[in-house]
mmCIF file of C-alpha atoms and ligand atoms in Angstrom:
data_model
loop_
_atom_site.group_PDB
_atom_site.id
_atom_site.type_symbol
_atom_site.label_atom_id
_atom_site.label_comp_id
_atom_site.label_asym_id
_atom_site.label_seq_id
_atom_site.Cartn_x
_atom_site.Cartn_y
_atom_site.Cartn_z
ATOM 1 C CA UNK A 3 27.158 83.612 118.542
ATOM 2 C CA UNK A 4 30.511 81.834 119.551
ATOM 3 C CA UNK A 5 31.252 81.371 116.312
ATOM 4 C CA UNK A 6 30.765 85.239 115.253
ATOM 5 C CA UNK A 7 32.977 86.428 118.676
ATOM 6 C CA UNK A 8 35.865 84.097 117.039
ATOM 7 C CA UNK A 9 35.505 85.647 113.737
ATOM 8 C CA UNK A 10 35.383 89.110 115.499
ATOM 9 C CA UNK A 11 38.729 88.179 117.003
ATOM 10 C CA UNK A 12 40.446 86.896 114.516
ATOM 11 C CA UNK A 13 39.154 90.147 112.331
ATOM 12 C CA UNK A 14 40.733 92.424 114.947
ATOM 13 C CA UNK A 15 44.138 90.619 115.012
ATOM 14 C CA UNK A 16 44.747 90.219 111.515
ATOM 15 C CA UNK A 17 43.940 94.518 111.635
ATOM 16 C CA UNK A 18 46.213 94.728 114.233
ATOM 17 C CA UNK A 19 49.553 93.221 112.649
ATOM 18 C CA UNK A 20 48.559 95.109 109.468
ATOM 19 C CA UNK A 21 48.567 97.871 110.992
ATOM 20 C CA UNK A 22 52.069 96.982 113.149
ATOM 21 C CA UNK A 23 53.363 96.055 109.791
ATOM 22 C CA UNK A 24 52.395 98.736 107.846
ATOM 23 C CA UNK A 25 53.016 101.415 110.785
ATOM 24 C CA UNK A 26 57.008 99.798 111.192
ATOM 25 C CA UNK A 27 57.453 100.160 107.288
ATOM 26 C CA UNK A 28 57.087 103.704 107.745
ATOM 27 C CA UNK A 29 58.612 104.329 110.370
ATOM 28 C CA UNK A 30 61.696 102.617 108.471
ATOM 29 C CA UNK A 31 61.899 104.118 105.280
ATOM 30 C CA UNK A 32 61.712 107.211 107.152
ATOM 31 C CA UNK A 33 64.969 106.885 109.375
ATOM 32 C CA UNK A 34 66.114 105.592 105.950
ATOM 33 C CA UNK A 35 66.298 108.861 104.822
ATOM 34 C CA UNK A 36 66.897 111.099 107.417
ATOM 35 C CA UNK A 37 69.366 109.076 109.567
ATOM 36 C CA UNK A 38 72.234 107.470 107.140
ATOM 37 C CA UNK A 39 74.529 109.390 108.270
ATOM 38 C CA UNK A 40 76.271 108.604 111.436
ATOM 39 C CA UNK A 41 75.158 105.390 111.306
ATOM 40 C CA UNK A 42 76.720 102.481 111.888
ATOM 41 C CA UNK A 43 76.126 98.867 111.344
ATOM 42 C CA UNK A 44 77.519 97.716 114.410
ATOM 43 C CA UNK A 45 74.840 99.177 115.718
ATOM 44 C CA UNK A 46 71.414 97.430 113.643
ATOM 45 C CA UNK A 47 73.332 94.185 114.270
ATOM 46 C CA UNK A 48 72.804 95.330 118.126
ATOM 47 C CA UNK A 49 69.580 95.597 117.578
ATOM 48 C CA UNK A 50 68.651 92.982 115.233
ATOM 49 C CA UNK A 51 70.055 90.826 117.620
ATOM 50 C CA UNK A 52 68.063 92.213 120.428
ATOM 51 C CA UNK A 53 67.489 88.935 121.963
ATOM 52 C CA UNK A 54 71.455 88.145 122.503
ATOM 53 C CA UNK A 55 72.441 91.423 122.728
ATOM 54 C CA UNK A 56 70.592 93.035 124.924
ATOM 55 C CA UNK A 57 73.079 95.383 126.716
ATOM 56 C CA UNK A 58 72.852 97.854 124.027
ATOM 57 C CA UNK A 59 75.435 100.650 124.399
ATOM 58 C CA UNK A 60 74.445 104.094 125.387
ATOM 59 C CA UNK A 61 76.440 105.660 122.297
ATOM 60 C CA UNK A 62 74.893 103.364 119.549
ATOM 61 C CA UNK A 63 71.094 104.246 121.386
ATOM 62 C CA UNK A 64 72.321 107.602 121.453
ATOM 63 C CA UNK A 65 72.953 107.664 117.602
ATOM 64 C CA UNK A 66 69.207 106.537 117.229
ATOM 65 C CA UNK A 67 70.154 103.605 115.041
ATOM 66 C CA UNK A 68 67.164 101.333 114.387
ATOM 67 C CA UNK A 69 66.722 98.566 112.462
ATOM 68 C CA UNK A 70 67.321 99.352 108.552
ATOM 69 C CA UNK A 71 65.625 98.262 104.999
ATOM 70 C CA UNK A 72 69.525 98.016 104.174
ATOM 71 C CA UNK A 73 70.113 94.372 103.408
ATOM 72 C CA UNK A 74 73.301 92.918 105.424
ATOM 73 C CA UNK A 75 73.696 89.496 106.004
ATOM 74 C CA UNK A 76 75.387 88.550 109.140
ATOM 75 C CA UNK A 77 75.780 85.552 109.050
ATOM 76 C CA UNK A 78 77.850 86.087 105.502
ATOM 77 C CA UNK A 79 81.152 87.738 106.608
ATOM 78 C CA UNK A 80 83.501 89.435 103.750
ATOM 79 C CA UNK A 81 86.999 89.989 104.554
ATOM 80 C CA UNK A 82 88.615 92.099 102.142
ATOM 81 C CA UNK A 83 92.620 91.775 102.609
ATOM 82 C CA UNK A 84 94.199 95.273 102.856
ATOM 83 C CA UNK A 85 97.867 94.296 100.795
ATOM 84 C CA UNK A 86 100.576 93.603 102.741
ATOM 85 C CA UNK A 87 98.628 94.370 106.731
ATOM 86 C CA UNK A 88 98.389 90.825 107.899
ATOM 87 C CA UNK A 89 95.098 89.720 107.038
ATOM 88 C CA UNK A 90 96.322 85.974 107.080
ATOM 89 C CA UNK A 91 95.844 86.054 110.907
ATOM 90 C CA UNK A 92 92.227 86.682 110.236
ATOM 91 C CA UNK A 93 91.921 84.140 107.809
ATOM 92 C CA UNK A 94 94.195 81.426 109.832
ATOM 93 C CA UNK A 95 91.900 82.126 112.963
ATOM 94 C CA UNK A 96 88.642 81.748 110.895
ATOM 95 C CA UNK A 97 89.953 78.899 109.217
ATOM 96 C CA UNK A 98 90.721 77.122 112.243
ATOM 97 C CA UNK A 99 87.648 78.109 114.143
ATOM 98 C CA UNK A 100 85.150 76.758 111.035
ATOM 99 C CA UNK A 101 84.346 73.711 112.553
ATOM 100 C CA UNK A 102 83.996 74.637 116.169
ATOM 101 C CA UNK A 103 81.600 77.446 115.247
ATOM 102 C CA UNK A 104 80.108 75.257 112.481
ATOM 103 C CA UNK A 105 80.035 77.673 109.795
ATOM 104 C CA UNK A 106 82.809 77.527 106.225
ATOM 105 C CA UNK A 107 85.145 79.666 105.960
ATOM 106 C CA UNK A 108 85.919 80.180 101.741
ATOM 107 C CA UNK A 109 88.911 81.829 100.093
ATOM 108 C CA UNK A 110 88.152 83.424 97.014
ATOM 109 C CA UNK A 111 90.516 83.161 94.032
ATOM 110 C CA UNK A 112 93.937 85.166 94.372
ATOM 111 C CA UNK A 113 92.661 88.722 92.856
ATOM 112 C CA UNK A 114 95.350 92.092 92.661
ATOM 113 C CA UNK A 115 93.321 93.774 94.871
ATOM 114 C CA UNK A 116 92.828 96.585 91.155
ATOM 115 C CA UNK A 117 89.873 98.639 90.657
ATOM 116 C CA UNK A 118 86.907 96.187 88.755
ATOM 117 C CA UNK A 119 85.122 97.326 85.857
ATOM 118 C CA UNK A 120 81.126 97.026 86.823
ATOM 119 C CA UNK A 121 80.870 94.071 84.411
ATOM 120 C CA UNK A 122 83.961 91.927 86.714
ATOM 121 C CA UNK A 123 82.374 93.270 89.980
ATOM 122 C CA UNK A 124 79.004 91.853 89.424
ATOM 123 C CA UNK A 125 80.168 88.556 88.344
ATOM 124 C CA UNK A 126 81.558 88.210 91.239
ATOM 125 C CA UNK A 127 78.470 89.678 93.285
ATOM 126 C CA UNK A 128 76.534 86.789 91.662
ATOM 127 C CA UNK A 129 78.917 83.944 91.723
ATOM 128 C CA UNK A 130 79.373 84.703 95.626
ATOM 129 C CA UNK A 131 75.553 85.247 95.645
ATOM 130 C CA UNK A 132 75.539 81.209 94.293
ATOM 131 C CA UNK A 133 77.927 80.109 96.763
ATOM 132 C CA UNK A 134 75.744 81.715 99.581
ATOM 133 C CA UNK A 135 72.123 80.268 97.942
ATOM 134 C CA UNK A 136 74.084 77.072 97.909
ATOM 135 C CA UNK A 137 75.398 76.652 101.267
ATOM 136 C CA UNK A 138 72.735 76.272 103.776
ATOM 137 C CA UNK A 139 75.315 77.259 106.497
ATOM 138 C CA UNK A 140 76.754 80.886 107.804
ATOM 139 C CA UNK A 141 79.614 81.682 105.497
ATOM 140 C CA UNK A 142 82.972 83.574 105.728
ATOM 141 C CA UNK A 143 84.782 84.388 102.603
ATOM 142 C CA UNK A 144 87.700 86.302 101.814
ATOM 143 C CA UNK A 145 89.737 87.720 99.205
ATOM 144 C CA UNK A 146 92.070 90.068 97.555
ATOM 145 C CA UNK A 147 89.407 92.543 96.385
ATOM 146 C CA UNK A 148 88.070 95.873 97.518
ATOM 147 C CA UNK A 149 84.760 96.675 98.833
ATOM 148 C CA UNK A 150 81.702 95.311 96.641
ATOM 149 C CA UNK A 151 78.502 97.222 96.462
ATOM 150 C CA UNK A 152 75.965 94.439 96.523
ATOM 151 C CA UNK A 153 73.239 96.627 96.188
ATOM 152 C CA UNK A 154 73.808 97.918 93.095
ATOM 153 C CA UNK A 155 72.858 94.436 91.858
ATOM 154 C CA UNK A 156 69.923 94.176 94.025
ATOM 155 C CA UNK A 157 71.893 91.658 96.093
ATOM 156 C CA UNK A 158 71.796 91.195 99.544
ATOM 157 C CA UNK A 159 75.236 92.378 101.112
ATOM 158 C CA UNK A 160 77.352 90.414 103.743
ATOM 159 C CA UNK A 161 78.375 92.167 106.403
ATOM 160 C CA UNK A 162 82.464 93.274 105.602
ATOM 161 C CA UNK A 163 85.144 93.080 108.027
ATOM 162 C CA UNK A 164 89.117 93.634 107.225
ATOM 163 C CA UNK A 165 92.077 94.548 108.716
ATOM 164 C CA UNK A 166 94.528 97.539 108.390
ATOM 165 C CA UNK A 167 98.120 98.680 109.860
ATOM 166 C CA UNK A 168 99.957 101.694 110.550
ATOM 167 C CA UNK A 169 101.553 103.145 107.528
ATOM 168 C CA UNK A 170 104.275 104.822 108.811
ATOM 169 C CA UNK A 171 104.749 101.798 111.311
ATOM 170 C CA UNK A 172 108.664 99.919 111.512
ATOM 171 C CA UNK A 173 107.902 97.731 109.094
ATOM 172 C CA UNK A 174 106.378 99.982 106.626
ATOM 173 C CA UNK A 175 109.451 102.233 107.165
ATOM 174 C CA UNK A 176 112.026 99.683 106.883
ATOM 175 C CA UNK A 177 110.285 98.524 103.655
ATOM 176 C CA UNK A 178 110.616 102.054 102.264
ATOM 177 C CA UNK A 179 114.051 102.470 103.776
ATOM 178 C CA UNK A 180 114.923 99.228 102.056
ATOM 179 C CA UNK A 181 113.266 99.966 98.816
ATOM 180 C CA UNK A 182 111.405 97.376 98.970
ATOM 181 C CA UNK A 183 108.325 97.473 97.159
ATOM 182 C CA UNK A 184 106.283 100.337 96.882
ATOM 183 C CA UNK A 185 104.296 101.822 99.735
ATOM 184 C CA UNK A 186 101.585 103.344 97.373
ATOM 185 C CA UNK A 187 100.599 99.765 96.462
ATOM 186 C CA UNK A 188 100.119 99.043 99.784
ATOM 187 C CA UNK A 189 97.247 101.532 101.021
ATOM 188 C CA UNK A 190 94.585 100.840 102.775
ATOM 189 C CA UNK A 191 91.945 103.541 101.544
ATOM 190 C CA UNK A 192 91.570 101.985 98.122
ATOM 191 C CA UNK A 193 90.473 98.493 99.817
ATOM 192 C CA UNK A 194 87.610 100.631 101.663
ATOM 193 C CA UNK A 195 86.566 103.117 99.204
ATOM 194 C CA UNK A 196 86.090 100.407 96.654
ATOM 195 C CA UNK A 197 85.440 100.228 92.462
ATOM 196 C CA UNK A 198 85.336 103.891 91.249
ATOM 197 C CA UNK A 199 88.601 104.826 89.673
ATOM 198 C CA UNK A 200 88.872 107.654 92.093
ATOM 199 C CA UNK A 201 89.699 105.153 94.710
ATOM 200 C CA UNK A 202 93.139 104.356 93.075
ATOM 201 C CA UNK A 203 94.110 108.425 93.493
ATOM 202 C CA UNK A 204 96.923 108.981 95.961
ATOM 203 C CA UNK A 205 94.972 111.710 98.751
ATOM 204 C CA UNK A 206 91.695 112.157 97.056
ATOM 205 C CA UNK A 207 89.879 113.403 99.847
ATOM 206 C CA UNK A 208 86.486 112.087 98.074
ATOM 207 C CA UNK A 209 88.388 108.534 98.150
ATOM 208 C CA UNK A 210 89.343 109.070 101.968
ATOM 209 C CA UNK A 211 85.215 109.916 102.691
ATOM 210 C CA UNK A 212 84.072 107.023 100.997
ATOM 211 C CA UNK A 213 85.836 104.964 102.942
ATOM 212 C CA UNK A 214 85.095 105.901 106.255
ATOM 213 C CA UNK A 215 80.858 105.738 105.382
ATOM 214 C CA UNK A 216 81.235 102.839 103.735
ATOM 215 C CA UNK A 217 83.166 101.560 106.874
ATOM 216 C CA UNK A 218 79.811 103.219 108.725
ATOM 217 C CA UNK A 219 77.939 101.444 106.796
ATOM 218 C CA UNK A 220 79.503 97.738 106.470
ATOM 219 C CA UNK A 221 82.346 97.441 108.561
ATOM 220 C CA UNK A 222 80.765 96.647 111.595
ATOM 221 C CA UNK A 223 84.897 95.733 112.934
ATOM 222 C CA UNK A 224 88.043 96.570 111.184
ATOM 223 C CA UNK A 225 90.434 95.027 112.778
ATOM 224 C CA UNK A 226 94.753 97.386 113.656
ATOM 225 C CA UNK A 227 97.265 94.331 113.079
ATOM 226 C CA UNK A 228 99.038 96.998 116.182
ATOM 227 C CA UNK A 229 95.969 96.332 118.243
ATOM 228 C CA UNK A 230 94.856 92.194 117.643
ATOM 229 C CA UNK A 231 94.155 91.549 120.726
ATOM 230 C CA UNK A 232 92.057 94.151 121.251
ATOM 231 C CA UNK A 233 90.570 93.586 117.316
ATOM 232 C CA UNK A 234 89.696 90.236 118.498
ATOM 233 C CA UNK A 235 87.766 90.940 121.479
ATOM 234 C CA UNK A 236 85.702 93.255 119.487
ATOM 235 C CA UNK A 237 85.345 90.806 116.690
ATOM 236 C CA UNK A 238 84.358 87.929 119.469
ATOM 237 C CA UNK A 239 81.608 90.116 120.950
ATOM 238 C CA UNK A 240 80.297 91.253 117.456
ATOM 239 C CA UNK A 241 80.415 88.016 115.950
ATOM 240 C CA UNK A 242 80.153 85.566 118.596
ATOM 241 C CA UNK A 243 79.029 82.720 115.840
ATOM 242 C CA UNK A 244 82.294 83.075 113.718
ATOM 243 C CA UNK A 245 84.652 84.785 116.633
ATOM 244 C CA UNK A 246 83.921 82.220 119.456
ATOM 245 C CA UNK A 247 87.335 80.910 120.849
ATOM 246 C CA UNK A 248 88.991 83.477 118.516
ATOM 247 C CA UNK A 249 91.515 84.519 121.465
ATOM 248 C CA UNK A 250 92.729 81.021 122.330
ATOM 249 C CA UNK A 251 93.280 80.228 118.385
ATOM 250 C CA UNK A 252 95.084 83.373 118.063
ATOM 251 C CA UNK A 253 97.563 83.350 121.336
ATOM 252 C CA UNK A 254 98.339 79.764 119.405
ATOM 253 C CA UNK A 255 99.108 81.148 115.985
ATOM 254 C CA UNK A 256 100.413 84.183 117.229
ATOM 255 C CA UNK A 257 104.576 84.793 116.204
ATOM 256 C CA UNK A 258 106.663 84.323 118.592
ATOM 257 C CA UNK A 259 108.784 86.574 120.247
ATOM 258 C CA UNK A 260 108.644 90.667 119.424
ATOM 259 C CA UNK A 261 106.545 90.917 116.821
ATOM 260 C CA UNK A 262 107.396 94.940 115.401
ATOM 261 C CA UNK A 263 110.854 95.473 116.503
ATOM 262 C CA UNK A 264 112.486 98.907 116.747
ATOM 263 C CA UNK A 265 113.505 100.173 113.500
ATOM 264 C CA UNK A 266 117.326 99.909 112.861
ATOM 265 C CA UNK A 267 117.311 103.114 110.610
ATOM 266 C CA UNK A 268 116.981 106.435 110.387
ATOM 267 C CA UNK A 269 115.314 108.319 107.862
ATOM 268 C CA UNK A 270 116.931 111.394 106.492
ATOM 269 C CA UNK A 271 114.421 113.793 107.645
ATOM 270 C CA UNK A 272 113.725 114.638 103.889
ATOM 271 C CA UNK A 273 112.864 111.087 103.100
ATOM 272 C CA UNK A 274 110.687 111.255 106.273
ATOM 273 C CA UNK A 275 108.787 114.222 105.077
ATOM 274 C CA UNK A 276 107.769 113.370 101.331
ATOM 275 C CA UNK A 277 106.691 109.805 102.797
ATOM 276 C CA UNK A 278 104.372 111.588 105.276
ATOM 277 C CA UNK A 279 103.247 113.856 102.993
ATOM 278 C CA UNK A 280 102.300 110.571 100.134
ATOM 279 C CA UNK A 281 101.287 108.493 103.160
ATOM 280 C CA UNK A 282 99.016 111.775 104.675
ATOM 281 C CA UNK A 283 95.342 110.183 104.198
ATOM 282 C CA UNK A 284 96.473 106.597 104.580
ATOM 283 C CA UNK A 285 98.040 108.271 108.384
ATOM 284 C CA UNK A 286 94.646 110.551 108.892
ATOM 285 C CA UNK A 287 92.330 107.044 107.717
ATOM 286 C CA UNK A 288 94.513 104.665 110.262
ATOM 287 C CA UNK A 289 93.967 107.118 112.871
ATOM 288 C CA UNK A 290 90.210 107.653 112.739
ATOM 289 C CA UNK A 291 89.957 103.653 112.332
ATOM 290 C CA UNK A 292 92.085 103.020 115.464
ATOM 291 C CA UNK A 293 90.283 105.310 117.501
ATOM 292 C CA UNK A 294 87.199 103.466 116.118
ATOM 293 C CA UNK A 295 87.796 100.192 117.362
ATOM 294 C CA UNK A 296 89.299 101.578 120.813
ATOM 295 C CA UNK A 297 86.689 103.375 121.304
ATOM 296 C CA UNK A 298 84.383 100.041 120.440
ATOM 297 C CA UNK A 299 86.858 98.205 122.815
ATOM 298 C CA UNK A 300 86.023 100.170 125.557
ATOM 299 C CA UNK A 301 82.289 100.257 125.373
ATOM 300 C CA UNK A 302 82.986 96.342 125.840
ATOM 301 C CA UNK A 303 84.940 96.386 128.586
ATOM 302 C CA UNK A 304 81.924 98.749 130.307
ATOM 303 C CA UNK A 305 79.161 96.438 129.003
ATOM 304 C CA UNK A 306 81.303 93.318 130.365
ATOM 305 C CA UNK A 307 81.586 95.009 133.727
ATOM 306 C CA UNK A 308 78.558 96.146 133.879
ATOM 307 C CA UNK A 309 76.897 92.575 133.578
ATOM 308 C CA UNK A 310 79.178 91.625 136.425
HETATM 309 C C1 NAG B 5 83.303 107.060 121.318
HETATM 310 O O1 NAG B 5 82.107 106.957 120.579
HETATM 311 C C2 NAG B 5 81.079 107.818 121.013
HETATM 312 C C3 NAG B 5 79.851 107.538 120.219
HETATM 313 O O2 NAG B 5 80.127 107.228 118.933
HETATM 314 C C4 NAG B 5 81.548 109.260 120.842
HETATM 315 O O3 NAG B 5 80.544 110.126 121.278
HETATM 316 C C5 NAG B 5 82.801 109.456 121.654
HETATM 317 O O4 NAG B 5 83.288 110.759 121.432
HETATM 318 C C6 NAG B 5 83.841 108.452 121.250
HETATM 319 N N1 NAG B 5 84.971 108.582 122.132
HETATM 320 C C7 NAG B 5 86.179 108.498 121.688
HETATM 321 C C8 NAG B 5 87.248 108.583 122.703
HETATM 322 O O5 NAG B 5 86.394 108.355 120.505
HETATM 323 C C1 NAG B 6 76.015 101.136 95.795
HETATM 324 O O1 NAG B 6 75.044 101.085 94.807
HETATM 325 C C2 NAG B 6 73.878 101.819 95.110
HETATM 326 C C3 NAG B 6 72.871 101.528 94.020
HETATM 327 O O2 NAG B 6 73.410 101.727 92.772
HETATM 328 C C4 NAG B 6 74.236 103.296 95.221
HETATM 329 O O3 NAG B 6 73.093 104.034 95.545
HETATM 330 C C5 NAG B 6 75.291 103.469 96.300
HETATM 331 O O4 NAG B 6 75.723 104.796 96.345
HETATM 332 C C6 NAG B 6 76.475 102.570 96.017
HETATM 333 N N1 NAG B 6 77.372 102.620 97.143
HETATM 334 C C7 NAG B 6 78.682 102.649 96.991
HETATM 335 C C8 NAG B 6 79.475 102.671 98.212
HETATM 336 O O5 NAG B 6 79.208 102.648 95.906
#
């Protein structure tokens, strides 16, 4: 008889996460298709980490993000360099914070930051697939290439981060005023949008939109070079395993002195004009992505009060 109630039991609860199981598939695949839009992956990771992060924001709730069949690793962080916008700083502060967050930070071969055929871009979806089967520890990598779509090689993605500048900021203008380089090969869109040759076009506005969802969808942080402080703080509270200390390592590698001075030039107003009209999605882009991580900043500050 005691025997059968234990069987009875067992019966019930083996039902019982079959049917949580299959009931939370459902429910998945169906926000799957009716919610990608709008939203973002800052907030699964929220959620995901439920137990760490429980002082979910009111806007991420609000966008009714749940937790996705979308693959992203986070404990595998990509940092695709934007030319020329001071990634280094993220790469000196991740190198030097490797060992006191115990995780390996890896720098990918020097790359042109070009447009990869499909054949070059899943090579190197599988050979950073290796590295991450390999090492038994969280990873960061990062390199001069644009934005990888795992999933087209049924590979699970890391979570991206990156950081941008303003285009039309001193130094960017002094470069131009110089005629140094050229500012086209320095945009940030291309880096976002990622491998389809449309990407490379100068204010494609189907370029400019894939950026921004596939920023949505795995750029949990990009980081404004004009804003690092601020950048890190987000970055520490997002990625508290990689980002941990992040503000004292950067204060220490931080240039000295004024760090964007005051142009010296003026542009003839001509000049000014065809650079903002090349520059006119790159300006729009660094905008909305500003406004982003303020807007992420403050929600921080609030949570960080809040717990007070
Ligand atoms: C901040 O984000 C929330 C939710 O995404 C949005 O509703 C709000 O308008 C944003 N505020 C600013 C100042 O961008
Ligand atoms: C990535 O690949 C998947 C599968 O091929 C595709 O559905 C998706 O649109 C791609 N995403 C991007 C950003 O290219």
């Amino acid at each position: 008889m005691r025997l059968s109630r234990g069987l009875l039991t067992s019966v019930a609860v083996c039902f019982t996460v079959l049917f949580v199981l299959l009931n939370s598939r459902s429910t998945v695949e169906t926000v799957d298709d009716s919610e990608r839009i709008g939203k973002s992956n800052a907030g699964e990771q929220e959620i995901r980490n439920g137990q760490t992060y429980r002082r979910v924001t009111p806007s991420l709730a609000e966008l009714g993000v749940r937790e996705s069949l979308r693959k992203v690793n986070e404990h595998i962080l990509m940092l695709t360099r934007v030319p020329d916008a001071g990634s280094e700083l993220l790469v000196l502060i991740l190198q030097r914070l490797q060992g006191y967050n115990a995780f390996k930070h890896i720098r990918l071969p020097p790359g042109d930051h070009g447009h990869l055929s499909t054949l070059q871009e899943e090579l190197l979806v599988e050979e950073i697939t290796n590295i991450i089967r390999q090492e038994a520890i969280p990873l960061s990598f990062d390199g001069d290439v644009r934005f990888l779509n795992f999933s087209k090689f049924g590979r699970e993605s890391p979570t991206f981060v990156s950081l941008v500048r303003n285009p039309v900021g001193a130094p960017n203008l002094q470069r131009y005023h110089d005629g140094r380089g050229n500012v086209l090969d320095d945009r940030a869109i291309p880096t976002f949008c990622g491998q389809d040759p449309r990407c490379t076009e100068v204010n494609n506005k189907w370029a400019l939109e894939r950026a921004k969802t596939n920023i949505v969808e795995y750029y949990p942080v990009v980081a404004v070079l004009e804003h690092m402080e601020r950048s890190i703080d987000v970055l520490e509270y997002k990625f508290p395993y990689f980002f941990r200390g992040a503000k004292d390592s950067y204060r220490k590698i931080q240039p000295r002195g004024k760090r964007f001075p005051s142009p010296t030039f003026r542009l003839k107003p001509r000049d000014g004009d065809i650079l903002f009209k090349l520059l006119k999605d790159e300006i729009e882009f660094y905008q909305w992505l500003k406004h982003r991580l303020l807007n992420e900043t403050t929600l921080v500050d609030v949570d960080e009060s809040r717990q007070l």
